[in-house]
Coordinates of C-alpha atoms and ligand atoms in Angstrom, one line a residue:
M1 CA 21.7 -68.1 -2.1
A2 CA 22.7 -66.8 1.3
G3 CA 26.0 -64.9 1.4
D4 CA 28.2 -64.2 4.5
S5 CA 26.4 -61.1 5.5
P6 CA 22.6 -61.3 6.2
Y7 CA 20.2 -60.2 3.4
T8 CA 18.4 -57.1 4.7
V9 CA 14.8 -56.4 3.9
K10 CA 13.4 -52.8 4.2
W11 CA 9.8 -52.9 5.5
G12 CA 6.9 -50.5 5.2
I13 CA 4.0 -50.9 7.6
L14 CA 0.5 -50.0 6.3
A15 CA -1.8 -49.2 9.2
T16 CA -1.0 -48.5 12.9
G17 CA -3.3 -50.8 14.8
G18 CA -2.8 -53.6 17.2
I19 CA -1.2 -56.3 15.0
A20 CA 0.9 -53.7 13.1
E21 CA 2.5 -52.9 16.4
T22 CA 3.0 -56.5 17.4
F23 CA 4.5 -57.4 14.1
T24 CA 6.8 -54.4 13.9
K25 CA 8.2 -55.1 17.4
D26 CA 9.0 -58.6 16.2
L27 CA 10.7 -57.2 13.1
L28 CA 12.9 -55.1 15.4
T29 CA 14.1 -58.0 17.5
N30 CA 17.6 -59.4 17.0
P31 CA 17.4 -62.4 14.6
A32 CA 20.1 -64.1 16.7
I33 CA 17.5 -64.8 19.5
R34 CA 16.0 -67.3 17.1
D35 CA 19.3 -68.5 15.7
V36 CA 18.8 -66.7 12.4
S37 CA 21.8 -65.1 10.7
D38 CA 21.0 -65.2 7.0
V39 CA 18.4 -62.5 6.9
K40 CA 17.5 -59.3 8.9
H41 CA 14.9 -56.6 8.9
E42 CA 14.8 -52.9 8.8
L43 CA 11.8 -50.7 9.5
V44 CA 12.0 -47.8 7.0
A45 CA 8.4 -46.4 6.8
V46 CA 5.0 -46.4 8.5
A47 CA 1.7 -45.1 7.1
S48 CA -1.5 -44.2 8.9
S49 CA -4.6 -43.4 6.9
S50 CA -5.6 -41.1 9.8
S51 CA -2.6 -38.8 10.1
A52 CA 1.2 -38.5 9.9
D53 CA 1.2 -37.8 13.6
R54 CA -0.4 -41.2 14.3
A55 CA 2.3 -42.8 12.2
A56 CA 5.0 -40.9 14.1
D57 CA 3.5 -42.0 17.4
F58 CA 3.6 -45.6 16.2
V59 CA 7.3 -45.3 15.4
K60 CA 7.9 -44.1 18.9
R61 CA 5.8 -46.9 20.4
V62 CA 7.7 -49.6 18.7
D63 CA 11.0 -47.8 19.5
G64 CA 11.9 -47.4 15.8
L65 CA 14.8 -45.2 14.6
S66 CA 14.3 -41.5 14.1
S67 CA 15.0 -42.0 10.4
V68 CA 11.8 -44.0 9.9
K69 CA 9.4 -42.1 7.6
A70 CA 6.0 -41.4 9.0
Y71 CA 3.3 -41.0 6.3
G72 CA -0.3 -39.7 6.7
S73 CA -1.5 -41.8 3.8
Y74 CA -1.2 -45.2 2.3
A75 CA -0.5 -43.7 -1.1
E76 CA 2.7 -42.1 0.1
L77 CA 4.0 -45.3 1.6
V78 CA 3.6 -47.3 -1.5
A79 CA 5.4 -44.5 -3.5
D80 CA 8.4 -44.7 -1.2
P81 CA 11.3 -46.2 -3.3
N82 CA 13.1 -47.2 -0.2
V83 CA 10.4 -49.8 0.8
D84 CA 11.0 -53.4 -0.4
I85 CA 7.9 -54.9 1.1
V86 CA 4.7 -53.7 2.7
Y87 CA 3.0 -55.4 5.6
V88 CA -0.8 -54.7 5.2
A89 CA -2.3 -54.6 8.7
T90 CA -5.8 -53.2 8.1
P91 CA -9.1 -55.0 8.8
H92 CA -10.1 -57.8 6.4
S93 CA -12.5 -55.4 4.6
H94 CA -9.5 -53.4 3.4
H95 CA -7.1 -56.1 2.3
F96 CA -8.1 -56.3 -1.4
Q97 CA -8.0 -52.6 -2.1
N98 CA -4.9 -52.0 0.1
T99 CA -2.9 -54.9 -1.3
M100 CA -3.9 -53.9 -4.9
L101 CA -2.6 -50.4 -4.1
C102 CA 0.7 -51.8 -3.1
L103 CA 1.0 -54.2 -6.0
E104 CA 0.0 -51.6 -8.5
A105 CA 2.8 -49.4 -7.1
G106 CA 5.3 -52.3 -7.6
K107 CA 5.6 -53.3 -4.0
N108 CA 6.0 -56.8 -2.6
V109 CA 3.3 -57.6 0.0
L110 CA 2.7 -59.5 3.2
C111 CA -1.0 -59.2 3.7
E112 CA -2.7 -60.0 7.1
K113 CA -5.3 -62.8 7.3
A114 CA -8.0 -63.3 6.2
F115 CA -6.5 -62.6 2.8
T116 CA -9.6 -61.1 1.4
V117 CA -13.4 -61.0 1.9
T118 CA -14.2 -63.1 -1.3
V119 CA -12.4 -65.7 -3.3
A120 CA -12.8 -63.6 -6.4
Q121 CA -10.7 -60.9 -4.7
A122 CA -8.1 -63.4 -3.7
K123 CA -7.7 -64.6 -7.3
K124 CA -7.3 -61.0 -8.5
L125 CA -4.6 -60.4 -6.0
V126 CA -2.7 -63.4 -7.1
D127 CA -3.2 -62.5 -10.8
K128 CA -1.8 -59.0 -10.1
A129 CA 1.2 -60.4 -8.3
K130 CA 2.0 -62.7 -11.2
E131 CA 1.5 -59.9 -13.8
K132 CA 3.8 -57.5 -11.8
N133 CA 6.3 -60.3 -10.9
L134 CA 6.0 -59.4 -7.2
F135 CA 6.1 -61.4 -4.0
L136 CA 2.8 -61.8 -2.2
M137 CA 1.9 -63.8 0.9
E138 CA -1.1 -64.1 3.1
A139 CA 0.3 -63.6 6.7
V140 CA -0.8 -66.8 8.2
W141 CA 2.1 -66.6 10.6
T142 CA 1.3 -69.9 12.4
R143 CA 2.5 -71.8 9.3
C144 CA 6.0 -70.4 9.7
F145 CA 6.4 -71.5 13.3
P146 CA 9.1 -74.2 13.8
L147 CA 6.3 -76.1 15.5
S148 CA 4.2 -76.1 12.4
I149 CA 7.1 -77.2 10.2
K150 CA 7.8 -80.0 12.6
V151 CA 4.2 -81.2 12.7
R152 CA 4.0 -81.1 8.9
E153 CA 7.3 -83.2 8.8
L154 CA 5.9 -85.7 11.2
I155 CA 2.7 -86.1 9.1
S156 CA 4.7 -86.5 5.9
S157 CA 7.1 -89.0 7.4
G158 CA 4.2 -91.2 8.5
A159 CA 4.8 -90.8 12.2
I160 CA 1.1 -91.3 12.9
G161 CA 0.4 -93.5 9.9
T162 CA -2.2 -92.4 7.4
V163 CA -4.0 -89.3 8.6
Y164 CA -7.7 -89.5 8.3
R165 CA -9.2 -86.7 10.3
T166 CA -8.4 -83.4 11.8
F167 CA -10.4 -81.5 14.4
G168 CA -9.7 -77.8 14.8
K169 CA -11.5 -75.2 16.7
L170 CA -10.9 -71.5 17.5
V171 CA -13.4 -69.8 19.8
F172 CA -13.7 -66.5 21.7
S173 CA -15.9 -67.3 24.7
I174 CA -16.4 -67.9 28.4
T175 CA -18.0 -71.3 28.5
D176 CA -17.1 -74.7 27.0
T177 CA -19.5 -76.8 25.0
L178 CA -20.5 -80.4 24.9
A179 CA -21.0 -80.0 21.2
C180 CA -17.3 -80.0 20.4
P181 CA -15.4 -82.7 22.3
A182 CA -12.2 -82.4 20.4
A183 CA -10.1 -79.2 20.1
D184 CA -10.4 -75.7 21.1
L185 CA -9.0 -72.2 21.4
S186 CA -11.0 -69.5 23.2
F187 CA -11.2 -66.2 25.1
G188 CA -14.0 -64.9 27.2
K189 CA -16.1 -62.5 25.0
A190 CA -19.7 -63.3 25.9
N191 CA -21.6 -60.9 28.3
P192 CA -24.3 -62.2 30.7
D193 CA -26.9 -60.3 28.8
G194 CA -26.1 -62.4 25.7
S195 CA -24.2 -59.7 23.8
L196 CA -20.6 -60.1 22.8
D197 CA -18.1 -58.0 24.5
F198 CA -17.4 -55.8 21.4
P199 CA -19.1 -52.6 20.3
D200 CA -21.2 -53.3 17.2
T201 CA -18.7 -51.2 15.2
N202 CA -15.7 -53.3 16.3
R203 CA -13.9 -55.1 13.5
M204 CA -14.7 -58.5 15.2
V205 CA -18.5 -58.1 14.6
S206 CA -19.1 -55.2 12.2
L207 CA -20.2 -56.2 8.6
D208 CA -18.5 -53.0 7.3
L209 CA -15.2 -54.4 8.5
A210 CA -15.9 -58.0 7.3
G211 CA -16.3 -59.0 11.0
G212 CA -17.3 -62.4 12.3
A213 CA -15.7 -65.4 13.7
L214 CA -14.9 -67.2 10.4
L215 CA -12.6 -64.7 8.7
D216 CA -10.9 -63.6 11.9
L217 CA -10.6 -66.9 13.9
G218 CA -12.0 -69.8 11.9
I219 CA -9.1 -69.3 9.5
Y220 CA -6.8 -70.8 12.1
A221 CA -9.0 -73.9 12.5
L222 CA -9.0 -74.2 8.7
T223 CA -5.2 -73.6 8.7
W224 CA -4.7 -76.8 10.7
V225 CA -7.2 -78.7 8.6
F226 CA -5.3 -77.7 5.5
Q227 CA -1.8 -78.1 6.9
S228 CA -2.6 -81.7 7.9
L229 CA -4.9 -82.8 5.1
Y230 CA -4.0 -80.7 2.1
H231 CA -0.6 -79.0 2.3
V232 CA 1.2 -82.2 2.9
Q233 CA -0.3 -84.0 -0.1
P234 CA 1.7 -84.2 -3.4
E235 CA 0.8 -81.4 -5.8
A236 CA -0.8 -83.8 -8.3
S237 CA -3.2 -85.3 -5.8
K238 CA -4.3 -82.1 -4.0
E239 CA -8.1 -81.8 -4.0
A240 CA -10.3 -78.9 -3.0
P241 CA -12.7 -80.1 -0.3
K242 CA -16.4 -80.4 -0.4
V243 CA -17.8 -78.1 2.2
V244 CA -20.8 -78.5 4.5
S245 CA -21.2 -75.8 7.1
A246 CA -23.6 -74.0 9.6
I247 CA -23.6 -70.5 10.9
N248 CA -25.3 -68.8 13.8
K249 CA -25.4 -65.1 13.3
Y250 CA -24.8 -62.3 15.7
K251 CA -27.2 -59.3 15.9
T252 CA -24.9 -57.3 13.6
G253 CA -25.4 -60.0 10.9
A254 CA -21.8 -61.3 11.2
D255 CA -21.2 -65.0 12.1
E256 CA -20.7 -65.6 15.8
Q257 CA -20.5 -69.4 15.7
T258 CA -19.6 -71.4 12.7
S259 CA -18.9 -75.1 12.0
I260 CA -17.3 -76.5 8.9
I261 CA -16.8 -80.0 7.6
C262 CA -14.2 -80.2 4.8
Q263 CA -14.5 -83.5 3.0
F264 CA -11.6 -84.7 0.8
P265 CA -13.3 -87.8 -0.8
Q266 CA -10.4 -88.9 -2.9
H267 CA -8.2 -89.1 0.2
A268 CA -10.9 -90.5 2.5
T269 CA -10.2 -87.7 4.9
M270 CA -12.2 -85.2 6.8
G271 CA -11.4 -81.9 8.6
I272 CA -13.7 -80.4 11.1
A273 CA -13.1 -76.8 11.8
T274 CA -15.2 -74.9 14.3
T275 CA -15.1 -71.3 15.4
G276 CA -17.1 -68.9 17.5
M277 CA -17.2 -66.1 20.0
R278 CA -19.7 -67.8 22.3
V279 CA -18.2 -71.2 23.1
A280 CA -14.9 -71.8 24.8
T281 CA -12.1 -74.4 24.7
D282 CA -9.9 -73.0 27.5
P283 CA -12.5 -71.6 29.9
D284 CA -10.1 -71.2 32.9
G285 CA -7.2 -69.8 30.8
Q286 CA -5.0 -72.6 32.2
K287 CA -4.9 -74.8 29.1
T288 CA -6.7 -77.5 31.1
A289 CA -9.1 -78.2 28.3
G290 CA -6.3 -79.9 26.3
A291 CA -5.7 -80.0 22.6
A292 CA -6.7 -77.2 20.3
I293 CA -6.1 -79.4 17.3
R294 CA -6.2 -83.2 16.9
I295 CA -4.7 -84.7 13.9
Q296 CA -5.7 -88.4 13.8
G297 CA -3.9 -91.1 11.9
S298 CA -4.0 -94.8 11.6
E299 CA -1.0 -95.2 14.0
G300 CA -1.7 -92.4 16.4
E301 CA -2.5 -88.8 16.9
I302 CA -0.7 -85.4 17.0
Q303 CA -2.3 -82.9 19.3
V304 CA -1.4 -79.2 19.0
L305 CA -2.1 -77.4 22.2
H306 CA -4.0 -74.1 22.7
P307 CA -3.8 -71.5 21.3
A308 CA -4.1 -72.8 17.7
Y309 CA -2.8 -69.5 16.2
R310 CA 0.3 -69.3 18.4
P311 CA 1.0 -72.8 19.7
T312 CA 4.0 -73.5 21.9
A313 CA 3.6 -77.2 22.4
Y314 CA 2.4 -80.4 20.7
R315 CA 2.1 -84.0 21.8
V316 CA 2.3 -87.3 20.0
I317 CA 0.2 -90.2 21.1
K318 CA 1.1 -93.5 19.4
K319 CA -1.4 -96.3 19.2
D320 CA 0.9 -98.7 21.0
S321 CA 2.4 -96.1 23.3
D322 CA 1.3 -97.9 26.5
G323 CA 0.1 -94.7 28.1
K324 CA 3.3 -92.7 27.2
V325 CA 2.7 -89.4 25.6
E326 CA 5.6 -87.4 23.9
V327 CA 5.2 -83.7 24.8
V328 CA 7.3 -81.3 22.8
D329 CA 7.7 -77.7 23.9
C330 CA 8.5 -75.1 21.3
P331 CA 8.9 -71.8 23.2
I332 CA 8.9 -68.5 21.4
P333 CA 12.2 -66.7 21.8
T334 CA 12.4 -63.2 23.3
D335 CA 14.9 -60.4 22.9
P336 CA 16.5 -59.2 26.2
Q337 CA 17.7 -56.0 24.4
R338 CA 14.0 -55.2 23.5
N339 CA 12.3 -55.6 26.9
N340 CA 12.1 -59.4 26.3
W341 CA 9.8 -58.9 23.4
G342 CA 9.0 -61.8 21.1
H343 CA 5.6 -62.8 19.7
G344 CA 6.5 -65.3 17.0
M345 CA 5.6 -63.2 14.0
F346 CA 9.3 -62.8 13.1
W347 CA 9.3 -66.3 11.6
E348 CA 7.0 -65.2 8.8
A349 CA 9.0 -62.0 8.3
D350 CA 12.1 -64.2 7.9
E351 CA 10.3 -66.4 5.4
C352 CA 9.4 -63.2 3.4
A353 CA 13.0 -62.1 3.5
R354 CA 14.3 -65.5 2.3
C355 CA 11.7 -65.5 -0.6
L356 CA 12.8 -62.0 -1.6
R357 CA 16.5 -62.9 -1.4
D358 CA 15.9 -66.1 -3.5
G359 CA 13.7 -64.4 -6.0
K360 CA 10.6 -66.4 -5.0
K361 CA 7.3 -64.7 -5.6
Q362 CA 5.3 -66.9 -3.2
S363 CA 6.1 -68.9 0.0
A364 CA 6.0 -72.6 0.0
F365 CA 4.5 -72.3 3.6
M366 CA 1.5 -70.4 2.3
P367 CA 1.3 -70.9 -1.4
W368 CA -1.1 -68.6 -3.5
E369 CA -3.1 -71.6 -4.6
E370 CA -3.8 -72.7 -1.0
S371 CA -4.8 -69.2 0.1
V372 CA -7.3 -69.2 -2.8
V373 CA -8.7 -72.6 -2.0
I374 CA -9.1 -71.6 1.7
M375 CA -10.8 -68.4 0.7
D376 CA -13.0 -70.4 -1.6
V377 CA -14.0 -72.6 1.4
M378 CA -14.7 -69.5 3.5
D379 CA -16.7 -67.9 0.7
Q380 CA -18.9 -71.1 0.4
V381 CA -19.4 -71.1 4.2
L382 CA -20.5 -67.5 4.3
Q383 CA -22.9 -68.1 1.4
Q384 CA -24.3 -71.3 3.0
G385 CA -24.9 -69.2 6.2
S386 CA -26.3 -66.2 4.3
V387 CA -23.7 -63.7 5.6
T388 CA -23.7 -60.7 3.3
Y389 CA -21.0 -58.0 3.4
P390 CA -21.5 -54.6 1.8
A391 CA -20.6 -54.0 -1.8
L392 CA -17.8 -51.6 -1.0
I393 CA -15.8 -54.4 0.6
T394 CA -16.8 -57.3 -1.6
T395 CA -16.1 -55.7 -5.0
D396 CA -13.2 -57.1 -6.9
V397 CA -12.8 -54.0 -8.9
Y398 CA -9.7 -52.1 -7.8
D399 CA -10.1 -48.4 -7.1
A400 CA -7.0 -46.4 -5.9
K401 CA -9.4 -43.7 -4.7
S402 CA -11.6 -46.2 -2.7
P403 CA -12.3 -44.8 0.8
L404 CA -10.6 -48.1 1.9
N405 CA -7.4 -46.8 0.4
T406 CA -7.8 -43.1 1.2
G407 CA -8.9 -43.5 4.8
N408 CA -12.3 -41.9 4.6
Q409 CA -13.9 -45.2 5.6
Ligands
NDP1 N1 -1.8 -62.5 13.0 C1 -2.4 -62.2 14.1 O1 -2.1 -62.8 15.1 C2 -3.4 -61.2 14.1 C3 -3.9 -60.7 12.9 N2 -4.8 -59.8 12.9 C4 -5.3 -59.3 11.6 O2 -4.8 -58.0 11.4 C5 -5.7 -57.1 10.8 C6 -5.9 -55.9 11.7 O3 -6.3 -56.3 13.0 P1 -6.0 -55.3 14.2 O4 -4.6 -54.8 14.2 O5 -6.4 -56.1 15.4 O6 -7.0 -54.1 14.0 P2 -6.9 -52.7 14.6 O7 -8.3 -52.2 14.6 O8 -6.2 -52.7 15.9 O9 -6.1 -51.9 13.6 C7 -6.5 -51.7 12.2 C8 -5.8 -50.5 11.6 O10 -6.3 -50.4 10.3 C9 -6.4 -49.1 9.9 N3 -7.8 -48.8 9.4 C10 -8.0 -48.1 8.3 N4 -9.3 -48.0 8.1 C11 -9.9 -48.5 9.2 C12 -11.3 -48.6 9.6 N5 -12.3 -48.2 8.8 N6 -11.5 -49.2 10.8 C13 -10.5 -49.7 11.5 N7 -9.2 -49.6 11.2 C14 -8.9 -49.0 10.0 C15 -6.1 -48.2 11.1 O11 -4.8 -47.7 11.0 P3 -4.5 -46.3 10.5 O12 -5.5 -45.3 11.1 O13 -3.2 -46.0 10.9 O14 -4.6 -46.3 9.0 C16 -6.2 -49.2 12.3 O15 -5.4 -48.9 13.3 C17 -7.0 -58.0 10.6 O16 -7.0 -58.5 9.3 C18 -6.8 -59.2 11.6 O17 -7.4 -60.3 11.1 C19 -5.3 -59.2 14.1 C20 -4.8 -59.6 15.3 C21 -3.9 -60.7 15.4
LIG2 O1 -5.3 -63.4 14.2 C1 -5.8 -63.3 15.3 O2 -5.3 -64.1 16.3 C2 -5.5 -63.7 17.6 C3 -6.9 -63.1 17.8 O3 -6.9 -62.5 19.1 C4 -7.2 -62.0 16.8 O4 -8.5 -61.6 17.0 C5 -7.0 -62.6 15.4 O5 -7.2 -61.6 14.5

């Protein structure tokens, strides 16, 4: 239980790329900006697989304290007794090996999405966390937003009646499509010559880094399908969906456009998740294209506005609303003491802190079982679309000396 003084969690950051920086800056904001006083966060160590200098540069970039340890290997980070929990911020390809490295060393873990490359890897991580009695959570930060909590409450309280269908789409593109009239989230990433605006070695499209739309972006469309049609169901009646999907591949072999139907026959519900890097929902960047997610019930509809991964508004349209739409803004707070920084990842950090404080090994927002079921869906989709990743990143055999852990890959 919470005492008078906040429970402090000491974080270690594994990798020094884009999202590691964003997350760490959120960690360092004052919890008071989001009305939080029961937990707080301390950055104690950062590791880069490239060099200790790179880790030290990272600490400077995020304006961390000079006492923060800067390591030149992931192994040193997980051996640091001062670290309570490690945030794994490497590409998807690395998550299984890196998270295992942490768990084997006795560290609690918050691991970036997508949790793993295969469902077998996800199950092994969960088994290891159980065996070691450690906290483990897939970092689907959107689930920890007050907006998500509110939407889940609305669904559970019957605000839109019985929910039958959810549309969710997350796309990187420059053009919209007639093929998906419902929901969307997009960025302009298609070049006039037909290529995508990433080098073939970039983690978005490289098979070596488990690239592709599904694992990077489609997971958010699935997040909303699962939050609305699965998560809110009583434990006893939860059913894994039947999955029908289609994939268009990019020249690298990764999926560039993917559509998924999740059918929950016992509940008579369906979730339609689409993702891609070639079609757009928000082509003008002005959110004029409308809802990113549509959750449709017998008495009305909840629409979550673009972007699906970091939404700041939703609306409720009741069947008998007579043209009136309730629009609810949920802005992300910023910290005036830290250059008005605030991205929204602090809510998942707070959730981790509360779980650690309360001795919980998993978060109710993103339970292990749900991470595994979603990985199973994505695994099936990749198989249905014949996307094949290299053995190095699909193996579910842990290897402390894997190049994915030592940084030679
Ligand atoms: N929640 C969110 O909103 C977001 C989540 N993500 C997720 O975070 C993860 C990382 O994404 P992002 O930060 O954008 O990626 P970056 O490429 O920016 O950073 C990845 C970091 O991983 C480390 N790394 C180790 N081996 C490799 C390798 N072979 N190739 C590339 N990087 C390597 C590097 O750090 P070092 O050299 O220090 O070891 C690198 O800086 C992904 O799983 C992605 O899905 C990404 C963006 C947003
Ligand atoms: O998690 C994510 O959300 C935002 C996207 O820009 C990014 O590619 C993805 O990893």
